[in-house]
């Protein structure tokens, strides 16, 4: 659907959107379309939105004109370079317009309807050695609060990988959010032994994040950490856990 057609529907009171609500909004190129072990050139610049150097799963760093500019990005301790990208702009635009009437529709750069930051891990020769997905904090309070639940989808997706999952204890200064404290770490390896994965989820208050302001006695909205971090890499590399 073109932007012009969509705008026309919006101006007419969204008469055709109920039918569209049953369509899956799929990006032209997503993080799941990447074939690890193949050159980064498999990702075409025109099929994505922004391209930039990654910041360990955080917001974009230095903007790149092309995936071919990956050597501009500083290597991580592993020697791999993180290349951030977003899903294509037109899909983002269409999704935004649809969400005017259907908030449950999630397009843009998302995984299982959760806003995320995606990036590729590339070696010096330009071969994709891994992919990284981290839930995006730059979203609504509702999406942030539910970010930790994304680990459930990943555990289901990789159910055949014999994942080993453990609940991590509270660290110094950490507190539950209400009565809930989640810090789960899963590790695994593909059945063929060629790929390693780490998935980590947390829902907690970090040291200094108080539910109630001591000054105003009002609720501190958003004072919590809710995150899922996923990293998959080819052997002999090791996936990085959250710092």
Short mmCIF file of C-alpha atoms in Angstrom, two decimals:
data_model
loop_
_atom_site.label_atom_id
_atom_site.label_comp_id
_atom_site.label_asym_id
_atom_site.label_seq_id
_atom_site.Cartn_x
_atom_site.Cartn_y
_atom_site.Cartn_z
CA UNK A 1 0.00 0.00 0.00
CA UNK A 2 1.39 3.42 -0.94
CA UNK A 3 1.56 6.41 1.37
CA UNK A 4 -0.90 8.31 -0.85
CA UNK A 5 -3.48 5.53 -0.65
CA UNK A 6 -3.05 5.24 3.09
CA UNK A 7 -3.47 8.97 3.59
CA UNK A 8 -6.64 8.85 1.51
CA UNK A 9 -8.04 6.10 3.74
CA UNK A 10 -7.17 8.07 6.83
CA UNK A 11 -8.92 11.16 5.48
CA UNK A 12 -12.05 9.10 4.84
CA UNK A 13 -12.28 7.83 8.39
CA UNK A 14 -10.23 4.62 8.02
CA UNK A 15 -12.95 2.53 6.28
CA UNK A 16 -10.50 -0.01 4.92
CA UNK A 17 -8.36 -0.44 8.00
CA UNK A 18 -10.38 -3.28 9.60
CA UNK A 19 -9.31 -5.53 6.72
CA UNK A 20 -5.74 -4.30 7.01
CA UNK A 21 -5.70 -5.11 10.70
CA UNK A 22 -5.52 -8.77 9.78
CA UNK A 23 -2.43 -8.28 7.62
CA UNK A 24 1.02 -8.85 9.03
CA UNK A 25 3.18 -5.79 8.63
CA UNK A 26 6.45 -7.27 7.48
CA UNK A 27 9.58 -5.28 6.75
CA UNK A 28 11.35 -5.66 3.43
CA UNK A 29 14.44 -6.87 5.29
CA UNK A 30 14.58 -7.90 8.95
CA UNK A 31 17.15 -9.21 11.38
CA UNK A 32 15.83 -12.73 10.73
CA UNK A 33 16.61 -12.46 7.01
CA UNK A 34 20.33 -12.33 7.76
CA UNK A 35 22.34 -15.46 6.96
CA UNK A 36 25.25 -15.70 9.35
CA UNK A 37 28.54 -16.83 7.86
CA UNK A 38 27.78 -14.93 4.65
CA UNK A 39 29.09 -11.50 3.53
CA UNK A 40 27.43 -8.36 4.85
CA UNK A 41 26.73 -7.46 1.21
CA UNK A 42 23.66 -9.73 1.47
CA UNK A 43 21.98 -6.76 3.20
CA UNK A 44 21.00 -4.18 0.60
CA UNK A 45 21.10 -0.54 1.64
CA UNK A 46 17.80 0.20 -0.10
CA UNK A 47 15.93 -2.46 1.88
CA UNK A 48 16.46 -0.83 5.29
CA UNK A 49 16.04 2.59 6.87
CA UNK A 50 18.95 4.02 8.83
CA UNK A 51 22.40 2.40 9.02
CA UNK A 52 24.92 3.31 11.71
CA UNK A 53 27.61 1.97 13.98
CA UNK A 54 26.12 0.13 16.93
CA UNK A 55 26.63 0.97 20.60
CA UNK A 56 26.34 -2.44 22.28
CA UNK A 57 22.63 -2.68 21.61
CA UNK A 58 21.99 0.97 22.43
CA UNK A 59 20.97 3.94 20.27
CA UNK A 60 22.79 4.43 16.95
CA UNK A 61 26.30 5.80 16.89
CA UNK A 62 28.04 7.24 13.84
CA UNK A 63 25.76 7.25 10.81
CA UNK A 64 26.86 5.14 7.84
CA UNK A 65 25.93 5.77 4.23
CA UNK A 66 26.09 2.07 3.42
CA UNK A 67 26.60 -1.34 5.00
CA UNK A 68 29.86 -1.35 3.05
CA UNK A 69 31.19 1.29 5.46
CA UNK A 70 31.26 -1.17 8.38
CA UNK A 71 35.02 -0.73 8.88
CA UNK A 72 34.26 2.80 10.10
CA UNK A 73 32.87 1.27 13.29
CA UNK A 74 35.23 0.54 16.16
CA UNK A 75 35.71 -3.16 16.92
CA UNK A 76 34.45 -4.64 20.16
CA UNK A 77 36.71 -6.71 22.42
CA UNK A 78 35.85 -9.74 20.27
CA UNK A 79 37.17 -7.98 17.18
CA UNK A 80 33.69 -7.82 15.67
CA UNK A 81 32.10 -4.56 14.54
CA UNK A 82 28.48 -3.80 15.39
CA UNK A 83 26.39 -2.42 12.52
CA UNK A 84 22.99 -1.03 13.55
CA UNK A 85 20.05 -0.71 11.18
CA UNK A 86 16.35 0.03 11.25
CA UNK A 87 13.62 -1.48 9.16
CA UNK A 88 12.65 0.38 6.02
CA UNK A 89 11.09 3.84 6.37
CA UNK A 90 7.92 3.25 4.36
CA UNK A 91 6.94 0.30 6.51
CA UNK A 92 7.51 2.45 9.59
CA UNK A 93 5.30 5.15 8.09
CA UNK A 94 2.47 2.77 7.24
CA UNK A 95 2.62 1.17 10.67
CA UNK A 96 2.47 4.53 12.41
CA UNK A 97 -0.61 5.50 10.43
CA UNK A 98 -2.32 2.19 11.11
CA UNK A 99 -1.65 2.52 14.82
CA UNK A 100 -3.80 5.64 14.89
CA UNK A 101 -6.72 3.23 14.96
CA UNK A 102 -5.10 -0.07 15.91
CA UNK A 103 -2.61 0.27 18.73
CA UNK A 104 -1.99 -3.46 18.82
CA UNK A 105 -0.41 -3.45 15.38
CA UNK A 106 3.37 -3.30 15.69
CA UNK A 107 5.58 -2.58 12.73
CA UNK A 108 8.68 -0.48 12.60
CA UNK A 109 11.78 -2.11 14.01
CA UNK A 110 10.18 -4.71 16.23
CA UNK A 111 10.42 -8.40 17.07
CA UNK A 112 7.31 -10.26 18.21
CA UNK A 113 5.53 -6.87 18.43
CA UNK A 114 8.14 -5.46 20.84
CA UNK A 115 10.17 -2.39 19.77
CA UNK A 116 13.82 -3.38 19.52
CA UNK A 117 17.27 -2.24 18.44
CA UNK A 118 18.84 -4.67 15.98
CA UNK A 119 22.40 -4.96 14.76
CA UNK A 120 24.80 -7.28 12.95
CA UNK A 121 28.21 -8.34 14.22
CA UNK A 122 30.72 -8.31 11.38
CA UNK A 123 34.34 -9.44 11.19
CA UNK A 124 37.13 -7.58 9.44
CA UNK A 125 36.56 -9.53 6.22
CA UNK A 126 32.94 -8.38 6.10
CA UNK A 127 31.40 -11.70 7.12
CA UNK A 128 28.36 -11.62 9.40
CA UNK A 129 29.35 -13.55 12.51
CA UNK A 130 26.37 -12.69 14.68
CA UNK A 131 23.22 -10.72 15.37
CA UNK A 132 22.14 -8.73 18.40
CA UNK A 133 18.64 -7.73 19.49
CA UNK A 134 17.95 -5.52 22.50
CA UNK A 135 14.59 -4.11 23.54
CA UNK A 136 14.32 -0.38 22.86
CA UNK A 137 13.95 1.88 25.92
CA UNK A 138 12.94 4.81 23.69
CA UNK A 139 9.29 3.81 23.63
CA UNK A 140 6.11 4.00 25.70
CA UNK A 141 6.03 3.11 29.38
CA UNK A 142 3.75 0.19 28.50
CA UNK A 143 6.20 -1.28 25.99
CA UNK A 144 9.12 -0.73 28.36
CA UNK A 145 7.32 -2.46 31.20
CA UNK A 146 6.69 -5.51 29.03
CA UNK A 147 10.13 -5.64 27.43
CA UNK A 148 11.38 -8.41 29.72
CA UNK A 149 8.64 -10.76 28.50
CA UNK A 150 10.29 -10.99 25.07
CA UNK A 151 12.54 -13.71 26.46
CA UNK A 152 9.53 -16.04 26.39
CA UNK A 153 9.30 -15.73 22.60
CA UNK A 154 13.01 -16.38 22.18
CA UNK A 155 12.86 -19.43 24.45
CA UNK A 156 10.03 -20.82 22.34
CA UNK A 157 11.88 -20.05 19.09
CA UNK A 158 15.00 -21.85 20.30
CA UNK A 159 13.29 -24.67 22.14
CA UNK A 160 15.32 -27.28 20.23
CA UNK A 161 18.61 -25.77 21.36
CA UNK A 162 18.52 -27.31 24.85
CA UNK A 163 18.69 -23.91 26.50
CA UNK A 164 20.06 -23.74 30.02
CA UNK A 165 18.20 -21.01 31.94
CA UNK A 166 18.87 -19.74 35.44
CA UNK A 167 17.40 -17.05 37.69
CA UNK A 168 20.12 -14.68 38.85
CA UNK A 169 20.07 -13.32 42.42
CA UNK A 170 19.66 -9.66 43.32
CA UNK A 171 22.83 -7.63 43.15
CA UNK A 172 23.78 -4.84 45.55
CA UNK A 173 21.07 -2.19 45.62
CA UNK A 174 18.65 -3.97 43.30
CA UNK A 175 14.99 -4.18 44.31
CA UNK A 176 11.83 -5.78 42.89
CA UNK A 177 9.28 -3.75 40.98
CA UNK A 178 6.33 -4.08 43.32
CA UNK A 179 6.55 -7.74 44.24
CA UNK A 180 8.21 -8.85 41.02
CA UNK A 181 11.92 -9.38 40.42
CA UNK A 182 13.12 -10.97 37.19
CA UNK A 183 16.70 -11.54 36.12
CA UNK A 184 16.98 -14.61 33.92
CA UNK A 185 19.93 -15.78 31.86
CA UNK A 186 19.71 -18.46 29.17
CA UNK A 187 22.59 -19.94 27.20
CA UNK A 188 22.55 -22.52 24.47
CA UNK A 189 24.12 -23.96 21.36
CA UNK A 190 22.59 -24.98 18.06
CA UNK A 191 22.08 -28.71 17.47
CA UNK A 192 24.94 -28.69 14.95
CA UNK A 193 27.24 -27.00 17.45
CA UNK A 194 28.04 -24.11 15.10
CA UNK A 195 26.14 -21.31 16.83
CA UNK A 196 26.04 -20.02 20.39
CA UNK A 197 23.32 -17.93 21.97
CA UNK A 198 22.75 -15.88 25.11
CA UNK A 199 19.36 -14.46 26.10
CA UNK A 200 19.04 -12.28 29.18
CA UNK A 201 15.95 -10.61 30.63
CA UNK A 202 15.53 -8.29 33.59
CA UNK A 203 12.66 -6.53 35.33
CA UNK A 204 13.85 -4.76 38.46
CA UNK A 205 14.84 -1.51 40.06
CA UNK A 206 18.52 -0.66 39.90
CA UNK A 207 20.32 0.95 42.80
CA UNK A 208 18.90 4.45 43.30
CA UNK A 209 15.69 3.80 41.33
CA UNK A 210 12.99 4.46 43.91
CA UNK A 211 9.29 3.86 43.35
CA UNK A 212 8.37 6.98 45.35
CA UNK A 213 10.17 10.31 45.17
CA UNK A 214 11.57 11.26 48.57
CA UNK A 215 11.14 14.93 47.70
CA UNK A 216 7.58 14.98 46.35
CA UNK A 217 6.21 11.66 47.65
CA UNK A 218 4.86 11.10 44.14
CA UNK A 219 5.28 7.94 42.08
CA UNK A 220 8.45 7.94 39.97
CA UNK A 221 7.16 6.79 36.61
CA UNK A 222 9.58 4.77 34.54
CA UNK A 223 12.07 4.25 37.36
CA UNK A 224 12.78 0.61 36.59
CA UNK A 225 14.76 -1.59 34.22
CA UNK A 226 12.85 -3.88 31.89
CA UNK A 227 14.89 -5.41 29.11
CA UNK A 228 15.54 -8.46 26.99
CA UNK A 229 18.90 -8.90 25.31
CA UNK A 230 19.55 -11.55 22.67
CA UNK A 231 22.85 -12.36 21.01
CA UNK A 232 23.64 -15.16 18.58
CA UNK A 233 27.13 -15.73 17.17
CA UNK A 234 28.99 -18.32 15.18
CA UNK A 235 31.68 -20.44 16.81
CA UNK A 236 34.42 -19.66 17.85
CA UNK A 237 32.95 -16.33 19.04
CA UNK A 238 31.17 -16.08 22.38
CA UNK A 239 27.95 -14.07 22.77
CA UNK A 240 28.20 -11.08 25.05
CA UNK A 241 26.03 -10.75 28.14
CA UNK A 242 24.57 -7.47 29.35
CA UNK A 243 27.13 -5.33 31.15
#
